CSV table of C-alpha atoms and ligand atoms in Angstrom, one decimal:
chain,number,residue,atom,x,y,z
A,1,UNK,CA,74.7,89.7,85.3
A,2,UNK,CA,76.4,87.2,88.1
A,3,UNK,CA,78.3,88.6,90.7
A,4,UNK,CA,80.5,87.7,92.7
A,5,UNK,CA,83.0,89.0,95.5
A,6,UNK,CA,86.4,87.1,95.7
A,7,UNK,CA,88.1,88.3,99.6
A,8,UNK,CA,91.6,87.7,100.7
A,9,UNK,CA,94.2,89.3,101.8
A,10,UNK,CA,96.1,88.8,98.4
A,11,UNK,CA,99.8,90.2,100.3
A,12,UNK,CA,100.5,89.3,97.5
A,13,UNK,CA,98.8,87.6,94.8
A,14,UNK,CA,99.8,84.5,93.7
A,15,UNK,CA,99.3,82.2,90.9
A,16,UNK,CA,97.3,80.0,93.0
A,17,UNK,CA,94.9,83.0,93.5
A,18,UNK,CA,94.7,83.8,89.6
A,19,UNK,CA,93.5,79.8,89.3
A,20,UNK,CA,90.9,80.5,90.9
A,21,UNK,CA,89.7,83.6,89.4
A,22,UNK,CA,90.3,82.0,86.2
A,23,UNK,CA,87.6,79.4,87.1
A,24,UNK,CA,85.2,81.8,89.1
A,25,UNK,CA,85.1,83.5,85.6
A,26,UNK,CA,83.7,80.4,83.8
A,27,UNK,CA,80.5,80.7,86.3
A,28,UNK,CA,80.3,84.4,87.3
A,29,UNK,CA,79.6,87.0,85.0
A,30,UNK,CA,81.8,89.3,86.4
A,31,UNK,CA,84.3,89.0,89.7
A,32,UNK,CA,85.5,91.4,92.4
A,33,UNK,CA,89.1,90.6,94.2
A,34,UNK,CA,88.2,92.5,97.4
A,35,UNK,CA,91.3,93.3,99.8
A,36,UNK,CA,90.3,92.7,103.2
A,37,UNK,CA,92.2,95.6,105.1
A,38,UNK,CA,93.0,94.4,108.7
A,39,UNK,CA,94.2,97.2,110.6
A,40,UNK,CA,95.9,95.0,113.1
A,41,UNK,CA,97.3,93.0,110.4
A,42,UNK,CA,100.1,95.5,108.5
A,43,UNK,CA,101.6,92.7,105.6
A,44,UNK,CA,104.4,93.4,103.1
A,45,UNK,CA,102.9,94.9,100.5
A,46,UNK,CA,100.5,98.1,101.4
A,47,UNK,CA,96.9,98.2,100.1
A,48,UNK,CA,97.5,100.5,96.9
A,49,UNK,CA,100.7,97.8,96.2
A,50,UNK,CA,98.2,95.0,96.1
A,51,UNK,CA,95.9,96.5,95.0
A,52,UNK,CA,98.1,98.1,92.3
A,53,UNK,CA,99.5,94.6,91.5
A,54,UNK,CA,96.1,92.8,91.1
A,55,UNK,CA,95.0,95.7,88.6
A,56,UNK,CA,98.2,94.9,86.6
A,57,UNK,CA,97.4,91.7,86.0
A,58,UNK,CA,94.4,91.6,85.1
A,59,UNK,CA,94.7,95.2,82.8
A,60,UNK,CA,92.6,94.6,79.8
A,61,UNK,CA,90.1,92.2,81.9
A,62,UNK,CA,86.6,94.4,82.0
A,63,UNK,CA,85.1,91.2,84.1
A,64,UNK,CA,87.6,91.2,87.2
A,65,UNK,CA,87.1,94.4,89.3
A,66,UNK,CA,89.8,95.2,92.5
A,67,UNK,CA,88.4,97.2,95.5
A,68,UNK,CA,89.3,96.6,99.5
A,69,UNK,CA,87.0,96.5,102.6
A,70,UNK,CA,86.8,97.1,106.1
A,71,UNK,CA,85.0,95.1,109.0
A,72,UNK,CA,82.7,92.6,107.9
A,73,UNK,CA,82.7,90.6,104.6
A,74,UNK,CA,78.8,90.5,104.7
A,75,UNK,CA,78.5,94.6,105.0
A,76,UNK,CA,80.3,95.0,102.1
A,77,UNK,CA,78.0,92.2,100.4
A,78,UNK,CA,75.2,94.1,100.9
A,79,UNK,CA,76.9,97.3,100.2
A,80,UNK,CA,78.2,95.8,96.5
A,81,UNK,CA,74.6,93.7,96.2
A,82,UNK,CA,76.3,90.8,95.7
A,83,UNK,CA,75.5,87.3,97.3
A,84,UNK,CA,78.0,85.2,96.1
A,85,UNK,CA,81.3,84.7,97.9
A,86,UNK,CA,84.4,83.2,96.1
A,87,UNK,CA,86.6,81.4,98.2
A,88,UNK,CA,89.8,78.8,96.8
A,89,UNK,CA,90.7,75.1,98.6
A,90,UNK,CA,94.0,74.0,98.7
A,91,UNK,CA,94.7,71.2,100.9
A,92,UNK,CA,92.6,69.3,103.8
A,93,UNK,CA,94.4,72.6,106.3
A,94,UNK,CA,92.3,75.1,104.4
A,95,UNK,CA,88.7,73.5,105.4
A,96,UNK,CA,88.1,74.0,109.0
A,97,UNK,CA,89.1,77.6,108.8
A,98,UNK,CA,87.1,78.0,105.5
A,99,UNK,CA,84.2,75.8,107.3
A,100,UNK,CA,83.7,78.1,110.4
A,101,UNK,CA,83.9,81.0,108.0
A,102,UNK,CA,81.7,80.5,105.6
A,103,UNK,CA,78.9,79.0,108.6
A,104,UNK,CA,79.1,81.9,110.1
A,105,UNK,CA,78.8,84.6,107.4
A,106,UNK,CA,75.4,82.1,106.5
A,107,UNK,CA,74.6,83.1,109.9
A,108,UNK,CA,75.5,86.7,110.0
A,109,UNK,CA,74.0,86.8,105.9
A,110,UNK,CA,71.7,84.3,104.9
A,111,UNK,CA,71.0,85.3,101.7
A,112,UNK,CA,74.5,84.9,100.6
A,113,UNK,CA,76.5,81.6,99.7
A,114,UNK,CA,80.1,80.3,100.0
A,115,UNK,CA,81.2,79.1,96.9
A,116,UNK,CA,84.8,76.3,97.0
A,117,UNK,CA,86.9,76.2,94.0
A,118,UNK,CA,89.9,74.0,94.4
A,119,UNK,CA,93.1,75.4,93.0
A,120,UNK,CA,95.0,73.3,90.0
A,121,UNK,CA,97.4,70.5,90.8
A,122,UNK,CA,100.0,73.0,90.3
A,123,UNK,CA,99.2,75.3,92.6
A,124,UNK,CA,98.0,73.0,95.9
A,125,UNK,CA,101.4,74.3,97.7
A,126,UNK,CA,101.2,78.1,96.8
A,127,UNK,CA,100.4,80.3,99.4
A,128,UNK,CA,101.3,83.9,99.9
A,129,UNK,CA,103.2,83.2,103.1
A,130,UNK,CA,105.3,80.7,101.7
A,131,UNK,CA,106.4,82.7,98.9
A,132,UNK,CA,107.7,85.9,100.5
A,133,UNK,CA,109.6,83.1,102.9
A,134,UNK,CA,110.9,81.8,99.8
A,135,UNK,CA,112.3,85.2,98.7
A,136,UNK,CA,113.4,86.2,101.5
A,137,UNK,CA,115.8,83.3,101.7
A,138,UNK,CA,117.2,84.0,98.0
A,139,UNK,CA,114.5,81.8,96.5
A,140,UNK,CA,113.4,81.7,92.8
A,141,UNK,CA,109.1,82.2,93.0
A,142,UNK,CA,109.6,82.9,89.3
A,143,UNK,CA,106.4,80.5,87.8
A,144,UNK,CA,104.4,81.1,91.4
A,145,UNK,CA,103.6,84.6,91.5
A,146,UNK,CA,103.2,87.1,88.4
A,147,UNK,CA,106.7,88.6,87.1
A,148,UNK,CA,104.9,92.1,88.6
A,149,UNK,CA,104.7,90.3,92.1
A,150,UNK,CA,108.1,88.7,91.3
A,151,UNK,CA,109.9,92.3,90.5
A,152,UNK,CA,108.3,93.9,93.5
A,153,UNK,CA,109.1,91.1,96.0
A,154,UNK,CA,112.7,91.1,95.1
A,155,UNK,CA,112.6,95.0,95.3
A,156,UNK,CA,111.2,94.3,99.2
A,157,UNK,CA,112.9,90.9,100.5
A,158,UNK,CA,115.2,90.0,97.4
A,159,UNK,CA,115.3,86.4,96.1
A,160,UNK,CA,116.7,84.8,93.2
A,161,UNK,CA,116.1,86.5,89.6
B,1,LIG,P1,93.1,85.1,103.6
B,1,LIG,O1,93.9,85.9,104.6
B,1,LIG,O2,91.6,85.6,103.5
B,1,LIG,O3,93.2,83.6,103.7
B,1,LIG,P2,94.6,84.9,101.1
B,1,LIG,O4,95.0,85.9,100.2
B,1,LIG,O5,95.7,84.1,101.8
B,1,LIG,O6,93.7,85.6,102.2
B,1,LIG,O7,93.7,83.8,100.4
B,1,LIG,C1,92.4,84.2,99.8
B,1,LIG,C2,91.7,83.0,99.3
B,1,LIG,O8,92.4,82.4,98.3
B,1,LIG,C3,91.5,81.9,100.4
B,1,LIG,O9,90.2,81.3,100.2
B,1,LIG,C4,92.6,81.0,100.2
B,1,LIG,O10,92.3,79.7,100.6
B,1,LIG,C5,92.7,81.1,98.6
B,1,LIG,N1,94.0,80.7,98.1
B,1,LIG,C6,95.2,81.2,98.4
B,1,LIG,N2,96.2,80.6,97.7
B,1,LIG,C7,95.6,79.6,97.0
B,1,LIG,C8,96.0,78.6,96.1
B,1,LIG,N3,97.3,78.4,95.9
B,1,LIG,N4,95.1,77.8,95.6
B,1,LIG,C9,93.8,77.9,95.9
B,1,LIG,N5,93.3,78.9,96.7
B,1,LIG,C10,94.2,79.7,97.3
């Protein structure tokens, strides 16, 4: 059975993260969307929201796992014995972040591989950040994030039904 551990901090989940799953899923057996908790770092949603949210959306899906982490992305590969890490491209921005990252989790984990999906056409300009902006200035992010995300957002920040 392939494995393999999707990290982000998914505050919250988008549409843009679901394309990406979606393909993960036509290579990996089975997928875990690990919350990176970073202590320093508090976000809108809390970890059992997100977490909470992600579960929703993928109810019914035995393949897609949620679970968070602490500290090191390669710790917790070795703790889940997985070696595969799942990691989505949106625009030419993403890379040299993505780049460093992934370089030096090789270093730090050499049995382990970054693996680059880029995201659909229709989701190159979704990004966590910009949607709760977009909400919180009355926006409509109906059609970017799930209608769970969508309900709970407008619960937090408000935006446009
Ligand atoms: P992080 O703080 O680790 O970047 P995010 O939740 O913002 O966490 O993103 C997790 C991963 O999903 C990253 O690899 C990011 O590039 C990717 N991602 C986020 N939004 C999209 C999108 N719209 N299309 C493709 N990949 C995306």
């Amino acid at each position: 059975m392939s494995l393999a551990i999707y990290p982000g901090s998914f505050d919250p989940m988008t549409y843009g993260h679901i394309d990406i799953i979606d393909r993960s899923l036509k290579v990996f057996d089975r997928i875990i969307v690990a919350i990176a908790i970073n202590p320093a770092k508090s976000g809108l949603f809390s970890l059992a929201e997100r977490t909470e949210m992600i579960r929703e959306v993928f109810s019914g899906n035995p393949r897609v796992e949620v679970d968070s982490f602490e500290g090191l992305l390669v710790n917790y590969l070795e703790r889940r014995k997985a070696n595969a890490v799942i990691r989505g491209l949106r625009a030419v921005s993403d890379f040299e972040y993505e780049f460093q990252m992934a370089n030096m989790n090789r270093k730090l984990l050499p049995a382990a591989e970054t693996f680059f999906l880029m995201t659909g056409a229709d989701y190159f300009y979704v990004s966590s950040r910009l949607v709760k902006e977009v909400a919180s200035l009355g926006g409509c992010v109906a059609g970017l994030v799930p209608e769970t995300v969508r309900k709970r957002l407008t619960e937090k920040v408000g935006g446009g039904e």
